[in-house]
mmCIF file of C-alpha atoms and ligand atoms in Angstrom:
data_model
loop_
_atom_site.group_PDB
_atom_site.id
_atom_site.type_symbol
_atom_site.label_atom_id
_atom_site.label_comp_id
_atom_site.label_asym_id
_atom_site.label_seq_id
_atom_site.Cartn_x
_atom_site.Cartn_y
_atom_site.Cartn_z
ATOM 1 C CA MET W 20 91.795 126.994 101.050
ATOM 2 C CA THR W 21 89.871 127.980 97.910
ATOM 3 C CA HIS W 22 88.810 131.586 98.162
ATOM 4 C CA THR W 23 85.074 131.812 97.862
ATOM 5 C CA PRO W 24 83.129 135.046 98.271
ATOM 6 C CA SER W 25 82.047 135.977 101.774
ATOM 7 C CA ILE W 26 78.324 136.162 102.500
ATOM 8 C CA VAL W 27 78.568 139.894 103.178
ATOM 9 C CA ASP W 28 80.231 140.463 99.792
ATOM 10 C CA ARG W 29 77.756 138.198 98.063
ATOM 11 C CA ILE W 30 74.627 139.840 99.459
ATOM 12 C CA GLY W 31 76.125 143.280 98.909
ATOM 13 C CA ALA W 32 76.620 142.641 95.189
ATOM 14 C CA SER W 33 72.992 142.311 94.208
ATOM 15 C CA ASN W 34 72.573 145.370 91.981
ATOM 16 C CA GLY W 35 70.041 147.046 94.227
ATOM 17 C CA ARG W 36 67.733 144.027 94.235
ATOM 18 C CA ILE W 37 67.230 142.219 97.487
ATOM 19 C CA PRO W 38 68.902 138.812 97.392
ATOM 20 C CA PHE W 39 67.453 135.664 98.888
ATOM 21 C CA SER W 40 69.061 132.552 100.340
ATOM 22 C CA VAL W 41 67.839 129.187 101.539
ATOM 23 C CA GLU W 42 68.461 126.742 104.364
ATOM 24 C CA PHE W 43 68.764 122.998 103.757
ATOM 25 C CA SER W 44 69.124 120.252 106.326
ATOM 26 C CA PRO W 45 71.274 117.130 106.073
ATOM 27 C CA PRO W 46 69.331 114.213 104.556
ATOM 28 C CA ARG W 47 68.840 111.194 106.816
ATOM 29 C CA ASP W 48 68.817 108.507 104.107
ATOM 30 C CA ALA W 49 69.170 107.928 100.378
ATOM 31 C CA ASP W 50 65.547 108.924 99.578
ATOM 32 C CA ALA W 51 65.885 112.142 101.535
ATOM 33 C CA GLU W 52 69.179 112.820 99.772
ATOM 34 C CA ALA W 53 67.519 112.416 96.361
ATOM 35 C CA ARG W 54 64.828 114.871 97.446
ATOM 36 C CA LEU W 55 67.448 117.343 98.661
ATOM 37 C CA TRP W 56 69.172 117.215 95.272
ATOM 38 C CA ARG W 57 65.890 117.896 93.475
ATOM 39 C CA ALA W 58 65.471 120.989 95.642
ATOM 40 C CA VAL W 59 69.109 121.997 95.079
ATOM 41 C CA ARG W 60 68.719 121.812 91.295
ATOM 42 C CA ALA W 61 65.443 123.769 91.438
ATOM 43 C CA PHE W 62 67.069 126.493 93.536
ATOM 44 C CA GLU W 63 70.085 126.645 91.238
ATOM 45 C CA ARG W 64 67.712 127.974 88.588
ATOM 46 C CA LEU W 65 66.378 130.629 90.970
ATOM 47 C CA GLY W 66 69.816 131.990 91.895
ATOM 48 C CA PRO W 67 70.037 132.265 95.692
ATOM 49 C CA ALA W 68 72.899 134.406 97.005
ATOM 50 C CA PHE W 69 73.908 131.477 99.223
ATOM 51 C CA VAL W 70 72.566 128.242 100.659
ATOM 52 C CA SER W 71 73.125 127.053 104.207
ATOM 53 C CA MET W 72 73.287 123.500 105.531
ATOM 54 C CA THR W 73 72.287 122.887 109.144
ATOM 55 C CA TYR W 74 74.365 120.709 111.444
ATOM 56 C CA GLY W 75 72.785 117.962 113.494
ATOM 57 C CA ALA W 76 73.813 115.667 116.272
ATOM 58 C CA GLY W 77 74.944 112.108 115.578
ATOM 59 C CA GLY W 78 78.043 110.732 113.853
ATOM 60 C CA SER W 79 76.619 109.327 110.614
ATOM 61 C CA THR W 80 74.477 112.420 109.993
ATOM 62 C CA ARG W 81 77.552 114.537 110.610
ATOM 63 C CA ASP W 82 79.626 112.625 108.060
ATOM 64 C CA ARG W 83 76.823 112.936 105.541
ATOM 65 C CA THR W 84 76.519 116.671 106.310
ATOM 66 C CA VAL W 85 80.170 117.289 105.501
ATOM 67 C CA ARG W 86 79.955 115.171 102.346
ATOM 68 C CA VAL W 87 76.761 116.796 101.031
ATOM 69 C CA THR W 88 77.906 120.337 101.888
ATOM 70 C CA GLY W 89 81.156 119.564 100.079
ATOM 71 C CA GLN W 90 79.182 118.421 97.043
ATOM 72 C CA LEU W 91 77.231 121.682 97.093
ATOM 73 C CA ALA W 92 80.551 123.526 96.858
ATOM 74 C CA GLU W 93 82.071 121.231 94.242
ATOM 75 C CA ASP W 94 79.162 120.132 92.024
ATOM 76 C CA THR W 95 76.777 123.096 91.932
ATOM 77 C CA THR W 96 76.821 126.799 91.172
ATOM 78 C CA LEU W 97 75.656 127.565 94.732
ATOM 79 C CA LEU W 98 77.667 129.200 97.514
ATOM 80 C CA PRO W 99 77.322 127.014 100.621
ATOM 81 C CA VAL W 100 77.467 128.099 104.246
ATOM 82 C CA ALA W 101 78.185 125.236 106.631
ATOM 83 C CA HIS W 102 76.540 125.455 110.071
ATOM 84 C CA LEU W 103 78.861 124.256 112.837
ATOM 85 C CA THR W 104 77.822 123.614 116.433
ATOM 86 C CA ALA W 105 79.832 123.046 119.592
ATOM 87 C CA VAL W 106 77.610 120.162 120.767
ATOM 88 C CA GLY W 107 79.579 117.077 121.802
ATOM 89 C CA HIS W 108 82.822 118.287 120.234
ATOM 90 C CA SER W 109 86.246 118.863 121.721
ATOM 91 C CA ILE W 110 88.224 121.820 120.428
ATOM 92 C CA ASP W 111 90.405 119.410 118.429
ATOM 93 C CA GLU W 112 87.309 117.943 116.762
ATOM 94 C CA LEU W 113 85.953 121.395 116.000
ATOM 95 C CA ARG W 114 89.270 122.278 114.373
ATOM 96 C CA ALA W 115 89.150 119.042 112.369
ATOM 97 C CA MET W 116 85.610 119.872 111.163
ATOM 98 C CA CYS W 117 86.783 123.275 109.969
ATOM 99 C CA GLY W 118 89.698 121.591 108.225
ATOM 100 C CA ALA W 119 87.317 119.161 106.504
ATOM 101 C CA TYR W 120 85.206 122.083 105.266
ATOM 102 C CA ALA W 121 88.272 124.024 104.121
ATOM 103 C CA ASP W 122 89.489 120.952 102.176
ATOM 104 C CA ARG W 123 86.193 121.010 100.282
ATOM 105 C CA GLY W 124 86.478 124.681 99.435
ATOM 106 C CA ILE W 125 84.014 125.897 102.064
ATOM 107 C CA SER W 126 85.075 129.087 103.783
ATOM 108 C CA ASN W 127 81.709 130.385 105.028
ATOM 109 C CA ILE W 128 80.692 128.977 108.398
ATOM 110 C CA LEU W 129 77.644 129.770 110.531
ATOM 111 C CA VAL W 130 78.899 129.302 114.082
ATOM 112 C CA LEU W 131 76.399 128.093 116.692
ATOM 113 C CA ARG W 132 76.512 126.639 120.127
ATOM 114 C CA GLY W 133 73.792 124.108 119.316
ATOM 115 C CA ASP W 134 71.341 122.570 121.763
ATOM 116 C CA PRO W 135 71.667 119.548 124.039
ATOM 117 C CA PRO W 136 70.952 116.356 122.086
ATOM 118 C CA GLY W 137 67.712 114.598 123.010
ATOM 119 C CA ASP W 138 65.991 117.473 124.770
ATOM 120 C CA PRO W 139 66.955 120.756 123.093
ATOM 121 C CA LEU W 140 65.445 122.696 125.974
ATOM 122 C CA GLY W 141 67.344 120.622 128.562
ATOM 123 C CA GLU W 142 70.439 121.667 130.478
ATOM 124 C CA TRP W 143 73.423 122.627 128.342
ATOM 125 C CA VAL W 144 76.550 120.700 129.280
ATOM 126 C CA LYS W 145 79.790 121.783 127.689
ATOM 127 C CA HIS W 146 82.088 119.095 126.262
ATOM 128 C CA PRO W 147 84.952 118.787 128.800
ATOM 129 C CA ASP W 148 87.437 119.840 126.120
ATOM 130 C CA GLY W 149 85.036 121.973 124.131
ATOM 131 C CA VAL W 150 83.702 125.532 124.222
ATOM 132 C CA GLU W 151 80.971 127.097 126.356
ATOM 133 C CA TYR W 152 79.491 129.725 124.053
ATOM 134 C CA ALA W 153 79.234 130.398 120.333
ATOM 135 C CA GLU W 154 81.407 133.458 120.927
ATOM 136 C CA ASP W 155 84.318 131.150 121.863
ATOM 137 C CA LEU W 156 83.748 129.122 118.711
ATOM 138 C CA VAL W 157 83.745 132.293 116.592
ATOM 139 C CA ARG W 158 87.262 133.046 117.920
ATOM 140 C CA LEU W 159 88.399 129.479 117.357
ATOM 141 C CA VAL W 160 87.212 129.410 113.738
ATOM 142 C CA ARG W 161 88.567 132.874 112.991
ATOM 143 C CA ASP W 162 91.946 131.916 114.478
ATOM 144 C CA MET W 163 92.119 128.908 112.167
ATOM 145 C CA GLY W 164 92.511 131.025 109.078
ATOM 146 C CA ASP W 165 90.576 132.439 106.276
ATOM 147 C CA PHE W 166 86.997 131.653 107.317
ATOM 148 C CA HIS W 167 84.066 134.029 107.048
ATOM 149 C CA VAL W 168 81.859 133.609 110.064
ATOM 150 C CA GLY W 169 78.189 134.312 110.740
ATOM 151 C CA VAL W 170 76.234 133.744 113.961
ATOM 152 C CA ALA W 171 72.644 133.309 115.142
ATOM 153 C CA SER W 172 70.453 136.146 116.376
ATOM 154 C CA PHE W 173 67.058 136.021 118.043
ATOM 155 C CA PRO W 174 64.306 138.567 117.305
ATOM 156 C CA GLU W 175 62.301 137.361 120.307
ATOM 157 C CA GLY W 176 65.437 136.903 122.442
ATOM 158 C CA HIS W 177 67.084 133.516 123.032
ATOM 159 C CA TYR W 178 65.080 131.372 125.424
ATOM 160 C CA ARG W 179 68.068 130.922 127.735
ATOM 161 C CA ALA W 180 68.892 134.660 127.940
ATOM 162 C CA PRO W 181 67.544 136.316 131.108
ATOM 163 C CA ASP W 182 66.218 139.324 129.165
ATOM 164 C CA LEU W 183 66.548 141.166 125.847
ATOM 165 C CA GLU W 184 69.342 143.378 127.156
ATOM 166 C CA HIS W 185 71.550 140.342 127.902
ATOM 167 C CA ASP W 186 70.508 138.749 124.624
ATOM 168 C CA THR W 187 71.679 141.876 122.746
ATOM 169 C CA LYS W 188 74.926 142.050 124.727
ATOM 170 C CA TYR W 189 75.791 138.424 123.912
ATOM 171 C CA LEU W 190 74.974 138.876 120.223
ATOM 172 C CA VAL W 191 77.201 141.962 120.082
ATOM 173 C CA SER W 192 80.000 139.954 121.783
ATOM 174 C CA LYS W 193 79.786 137.349 118.990
ATOM 175 C CA LEU W 194 79.958 140.096 116.370
ATOM 176 C CA ARG W 195 82.887 141.789 118.128
ATOM 177 C CA ALA W 196 84.660 138.403 118.267
ATOM 178 C CA GLY W 197 84.728 138.475 114.467
ATOM 179 C CA ALA W 198 81.348 137.408 113.110
ATOM 180 C CA GLU W 199 80.520 139.371 109.968
ATOM 181 C CA TYR W 200 76.736 138.990 109.995
ATOM 182 C CA SER W 201 73.940 137.147 111.750
ATOM 183 C CA ILE W 202 71.006 135.073 110.584
ATOM 184 C CA THR W 203 67.941 135.271 112.793
ATOM 185 C CA GLN W 204 65.844 132.550 114.296
ATOM 186 C CA MET W 205 62.533 132.278 112.434
ATOM 187 C CA PHE W 206 59.879 134.724 113.602
ATOM 188 C CA PHE W 207 56.369 135.696 112.587
ATOM 189 C CA ASP W 208 56.122 139.289 113.749
ATOM 190 C CA VAL W 209 58.295 141.633 111.675
ATOM 191 C CA GLU W 210 58.251 144.130 114.561
ATOM 192 C CA ASP W 211 60.399 141.670 116.546
ATOM 193 C CA TYR W 212 63.025 141.746 113.783
ATOM 194 C CA LEU W 213 62.951 145.548 113.611
ATOM 195 C CA ARG W 214 63.282 145.841 117.386
ATOM 196 C CA LEU W 215 66.274 143.467 117.354
ATOM 197 C CA ARG W 216 67.934 145.584 114.678
ATOM 198 C CA ASP W 217 67.326 148.755 116.715
ATOM 199 C CA ARG W 218 68.596 147.145 119.935
ATOM 200 C CA VAL W 219 71.882 146.069 118.340
ATOM 201 C CA ALA W 220 72.396 149.459 116.651
ATOM 202 C CA LYS W 221 71.762 151.248 119.943
ATOM 203 C CA PHE W 222 74.091 148.946 121.889
ATOM 204 C CA ASP W 223 76.969 149.249 119.409
ATOM 205 C CA ALA W 224 76.618 151.290 116.224
ATOM 206 C CA GLU W 225 79.600 149.584 114.534
ATOM 207 C CA GLN W 226 78.334 146.048 115.154
ATOM 208 C CA GLY W 227 74.784 147.218 114.404
ATOM 209 C CA ALA W 228 75.910 148.026 110.865
ATOM 210 C CA LYS W 229 76.586 144.314 110.209
ATOM 211 C CA PRO W 230 73.805 142.561 108.263
ATOM 212 C CA ILE W 231 71.049 140.869 110.273
ATOM 213 C CA ILE W 232 69.523 138.420 107.797
ATOM 214 C CA PRO W 233 65.900 137.534 108.622
ATOM 215 C CA GLU W 234 64.918 133.884 108.466
ATOM 216 C CA ILE W 235 61.454 133.118 107.151
ATOM 217 C CA MET W 236 59.593 129.839 107.331
ATOM 218 C CA PRO W 237 56.728 129.451 104.855
ATOM 219 C CA ILE W 238 54.378 127.231 106.882
ATOM 220 C CA THR W 239 53.075 124.263 104.891
ATOM 221 C CA SER W 240 51.906 122.095 107.798
ATOM 222 C CA LEU W 241 50.713 123.258 111.200
ATOM 223 C CA ARG W 242 51.925 120.093 112.889
ATOM 224 C CA SER W 243 55.471 120.439 111.588
ATOM 225 C CA ALA W 244 55.450 124.213 112.208
ATOM 226 C CA ARG W 245 54.501 123.593 115.849
ATOM 227 C CA ARG W 246 57.408 121.173 116.203
ATOM 228 C CA SER W 247 59.847 123.713 114.699
ATOM 229 C CA LEU W 248 58.463 126.431 116.965
ATOM 230 C CA GLU W 249 58.908 124.219 120.012
ATOM 231 C CA LEU W 250 62.534 123.539 119.088
ATOM 232 C CA SER W 251 63.331 127.149 118.262
ATOM 233 C CA GLY W 252 61.598 128.897 121.142
ATOM 234 C CA SER W 253 59.786 131.198 118.639
ATOM 235 C CA LYS W 254 56.081 131.942 118.923
ATOM 236 C CA LEU W 255 53.188 132.354 116.538
ATOM 237 C CA PRO W 256 51.247 135.577 117.132
ATOM 238 C CA PRO W 257 47.866 134.528 118.630
ATOM 239 C CA VAL W 258 45.860 135.836 115.647
ATOM 240 C CA LEU W 259 47.937 133.773 113.201
ATOM 241 C CA GLU W 260 47.845 130.726 115.468
ATOM 242 C CA GLU W 261 44.063 130.936 115.568
ATOM 243 C CA ARG W 262 43.810 131.393 111.800
ATOM 244 C CA LEU W 263 46.032 128.390 111.117
ATOM 245 C CA THR W 264 44.277 126.227 113.699
ATOM 246 C CA ARG W 265 40.907 127.018 112.136
ATOM 247 C CA ALA W 266 42.275 126.249 108.660
ATOM 248 C CA ALA W 267 43.819 122.961 109.820
ATOM 249 C CA GLY W 268 40.396 121.818 111.032
ATOM 250 C CA ASP W 269 39.724 119.274 113.754
ATOM 251 C CA GLY W 270 39.742 116.121 111.622
ATOM 252 C CA PRO W 271 42.334 113.385 112.139
ATOM 253 C CA GLU W 272 44.358 114.814 109.213
ATOM 254 C CA GLU W 273 45.004 118.553 109.085
ATOM 255 C CA ASN W 274 43.792 120.409 106.003
ATOM 256 C CA ARG W 275 47.287 120.918 104.586
ATOM 257 C CA ALA W 276 46.118 122.847 101.499
ATOM 258 C CA ALA W 277 44.318 125.460 103.605
ATOM 259 C CA VAL W 278 47.244 125.773 106.056
ATOM 260 C CA ARG W 279 49.712 126.046 103.194
ATOM 261 C CA GLU W 280 47.746 128.826 101.501
ATOM 262 C CA ILE W 281 47.912 130.907 104.679
ATOM 263 C CA GLY W 282 51.592 129.991 105.206
ATOM 264 C CA ILE W 283 52.557 131.233 101.744
ATOM 265 C CA GLU W 284 50.463 134.377 102.104
ATOM 266 C CA VAL W 285 52.012 135.221 105.480
ATOM 267 C CA ALA W 286 55.573 134.536 104.274
ATOM 268 C CA THR W 287 54.920 136.771 101.244
ATOM 269 C CA GLU W 288 53.524 139.613 103.378
ATOM 270 C CA MET W 289 56.399 139.350 105.865
ATOM 271 C CA SER W 290 58.909 139.411 103.004
ATOM 272 C CA GLU W 291 57.275 142.493 101.481
ATOM 273 C CA ARG W 292 57.494 144.322 104.783
ATOM 274 C CA LEU W 293 61.112 143.213 105.340
ATOM 275 C CA ILE W 294 62.059 144.434 101.866
ATOM 276 C CA ALA W 295 60.384 147.779 102.584
ATOM 277 C CA GLU W 296 62.301 147.989 105.876
ATOM 278 C CA GLY W 297 65.640 147.442 104.121
ATOM 279 C CA ALA W 298 66.462 143.869 105.190
ATOM 280 C CA PRO W 299 69.772 142.825 103.582
ATOM 281 C CA CYS W 300 68.579 139.404 102.304
ATOM 282 C CA LEU W 301 65.645 137.017 102.823
ATOM 283 C CA HIS W 302 66.690 133.611 104.153
ATOM 284 C CA PHE W 303 64.088 130.874 103.716
ATOM 285 C CA ILE W 304 63.766 127.612 105.643
ATOM 286 C CA THR W 305 63.007 125.046 102.927
ATOM 287 C CA LEU W 306 62.896 121.660 104.733
ATOM 288 C CA ASN W 307 64.586 120.508 101.500
ATOM 289 C CA PHE W 308 61.560 121.306 99.320
ATOM 290 C CA ALA W 309 61.704 124.044 96.689
ATOM 291 C CA ARG W 310 58.014 124.632 96.006
ATOM 292 C CA ALA W 311 56.825 126.781 98.922
ATOM 293 C CA THR W 312 59.816 129.141 98.770
ATOM 294 C CA SER W 313 59.528 129.359 94.959
ATOM 295 C CA GLU W 314 55.891 130.384 95.320
ATOM 296 C CA VAL W 315 56.805 133.128 97.785
ATOM 297 C CA LEU W 316 59.578 134.320 95.437
ATOM 298 C CA THR W 317 57.144 134.295 92.511
ATOM 299 C CA ASN W 318 54.656 136.362 94.548
ATOM 300 C CA LEU W 319 57.481 138.826 95.263
ATOM 301 C CA GLY W 320 58.539 138.972 91.600
ATOM 302 C CA MET W 321 61.948 137.554 92.615
ATOM 303 C CA ALA W 322 61.757 134.144 90.988
ATOM 304 C CA ALA W 323 63.651 135.274 87.913
ATOM 305 C CA THR W 324 66.601 136.774 89.815
ATOM 306 C CA VAL W 325 69.769 135.100 88.615
ATOM 307 C CA HIS W 326 73.096 135.762 90.302
HETATM 308 C C1 FAD U 187 69.929 130.865 111.934
HETATM 309 C C2 FAD U 187 70.074 129.743 112.920
HETATM 310 C C3 FAD U 187 70.624 128.523 112.524
HETATM 311 C C4 FAD U 187 70.747 127.467 113.426
HETATM 312 N N1 FAD U 187 71.301 126.296 112.996
HETATM 313 C C5 FAD U 187 71.483 125.276 113.858
HETATM 314 C C6 FAD U 187 72.102 124.059 113.440
HETATM 315 O O1 FAD U 187 72.489 123.915 112.282
HETATM 316 N N2 FAD U 187 72.246 123.060 114.338
HETATM 317 C C7 FAD U 187 71.836 123.216 115.643
HETATM 318 O O2 FAD U 187 71.998 122.265 116.426
HETATM 319 N N3 FAD U 187 71.261 124.353 116.085
HETATM 320 C C8 FAD U 187 71.066 125.392 115.220
HETATM 321 N N4 FAD U 187 70.486 126.553 115.658
HETATM 322 C C9 FAD U 187 69.999 126.650 117.035
HETATM 323 C C10 FAD U 187 71.057 127.179 118.027
HETATM 324 O O3 FAD U 187 72.138 126.270 118.091
HETATM 325 C C11 FAD U 187 70.377 127.325 119.379
HETATM 326 O O4 FAD U 187 69.406 128.338 119.331
HETATM 327 C C12 FAD U 187 71.283 127.481 120.578
HETATM 328 O O5 FAD U 187 70.498 127.335 121.755
HETATM 329 C C13 FAD U 187 71.914 128.866 120.687
HETATM 330 O O6 FAD U 187 72.960 128.949 119.851
HETATM 331 P P1 FAD U 187 73.856 130.277 119.783
HETATM 332 O O7 FAD U 187 74.848 130.041 118.751
HETATM 333 O O8 FAD U 187 73.004 131.500 119.687
HETATM 334 O O9 FAD U 187 74.537 130.217 121.237
HETATM 335 P P2 FAD U 187 75.222 131.326 122.176
HETATM 336 O O10 FAD U 187 75.433 132.611 121.448
HETATM 337 O O11 FAD U 187 76.398 130.681 122.767
HETATM 338 O O12 FAD U 187 74.107 131.560 123.244
HETATM 339 C C14 FAD U 187 73.615 130.487 124.040
HETATM 340 C C15 FAD U 187 72.943 131.069 125.274
HETATM 341 O O13 FAD U 187 73.924 131.599 126.140
HETATM 342 C C16 FAD U 187 73.734 132.972 126.348
HETATM 343 N N5 FAD U 187 75.081 133.558 126.366
HETATM 344 C C17 FAD U 187 75.864 133.812 125.297
HETATM 345 N N6 FAD U 187 77.053 134.320 125.720
HETATM 346 C C18 FAD U 187 77.010 134.354 127.072
HETATM 347 C C19 FAD U 187 77.924 134.767 128.091
HETATM 348 N N7 FAD U 187 79.138 135.254 127.788
HETATM 349 N N8 FAD U 187 77.540 134.652 129.406
HETATM 350 C C20 FAD U 187 76.318 134.172 129.739
HETATM 351 N N9 FAD U 187 75.401 133.784 128.793
HETATM 352 C C21 FAD U 187 75.748 133.873 127.500
HETATM 353 C C22 FAD U 187 72.858 133.436 125.206
HETATM 354 O O14 FAD U 187 72.046 134.554 125.525
HETATM 355 C C23 FAD U 187 71.992 132.215 124.974
HETATM 356 O O15 FAD U 187 70.934 132.201 125.892
HETATM 357 C C24 FAD U 187 70.316 127.632 114.777
HETATM 358 C C25 FAD U 187 69.765 128.860 115.180
HETATM 359 C C26 FAD U 187 69.641 129.910 114.274
HETATM 360 C C27 FAD U 187 69.037 131.206 114.709
#
């Protein structure tokens, strides 16, 4: 396997300036792939510490995901992190996926359990020859060799966890199993992130020292934000929800420009607070567009950071 830097090393080598990173999703067709590559080239100029590629259900999307993530490693200056989920995979298939990533020089993997296909909030059914929890997949990937592993964390608690105490315990188990850092679910109240950080540190000081990278979604459309919120189990604070709803208006088409303006402002303010609170990196959901994140970075004076 090619030795690429780990995410922890990469975000730690930022000369005192907070690094940023971005999340892409696998394109569904040729047009979407062209758009992804426009975003990739735009971000290359902005110098993210790393870029992550989500992992979806469905065979053809999966093949494309591996191919495109491989191209990120081979044809760009970016450091890719491949998301990997346990959904619908036997252990042998999960091993084969890791092998495919290793063959393409990808050694950073974000390990997730994933959600049931179709209805993400539906009952989770383990593959008969697969794994039950992300923690098991962390062990599997770590046992395969030289991978650097990250996991998901949930500032508001995962929607399947009975309470925040269990949520913290399970996150710490993933970190103890060998994950080096976590990336959070998107959130809109920075206090939730700070409370998560405190909970983990209190539960286990050693694991609490591992980076918890906050994920930020600059909202550019209320309709699509609501869909993402539904899938993620995150909530908009009522005041923000009301502000966005008012801006969207009650016409047949939402007022995207007004929603976007608020979305960028909120993402900028959240980022400023996270920087002040010592977050290790800012991870932006891009939906494969560069503009909204670039605007937030420009507002933060980070658009000229080059790694
Ligand atoms: C940054 C980030 C990126 C993501 N990327 C993707 C992606 O690319 N593709 C995708 O499909 N999904 C993705 N997701 C969504 C994720 O797959 C879901 O949120 C999923 O429901 C939980 O995944 P997990 O890895 O946290 O699972 P786990 O850590 O396995 O947790 C699943 C549930 O089980 C509970 N649990 C954990 N361990 C135990 C235990 N030992 N006993 C009892 N209960 C336990 C947890 O509290 C939680 O409720 C992402 C989420 C985040 C935050």
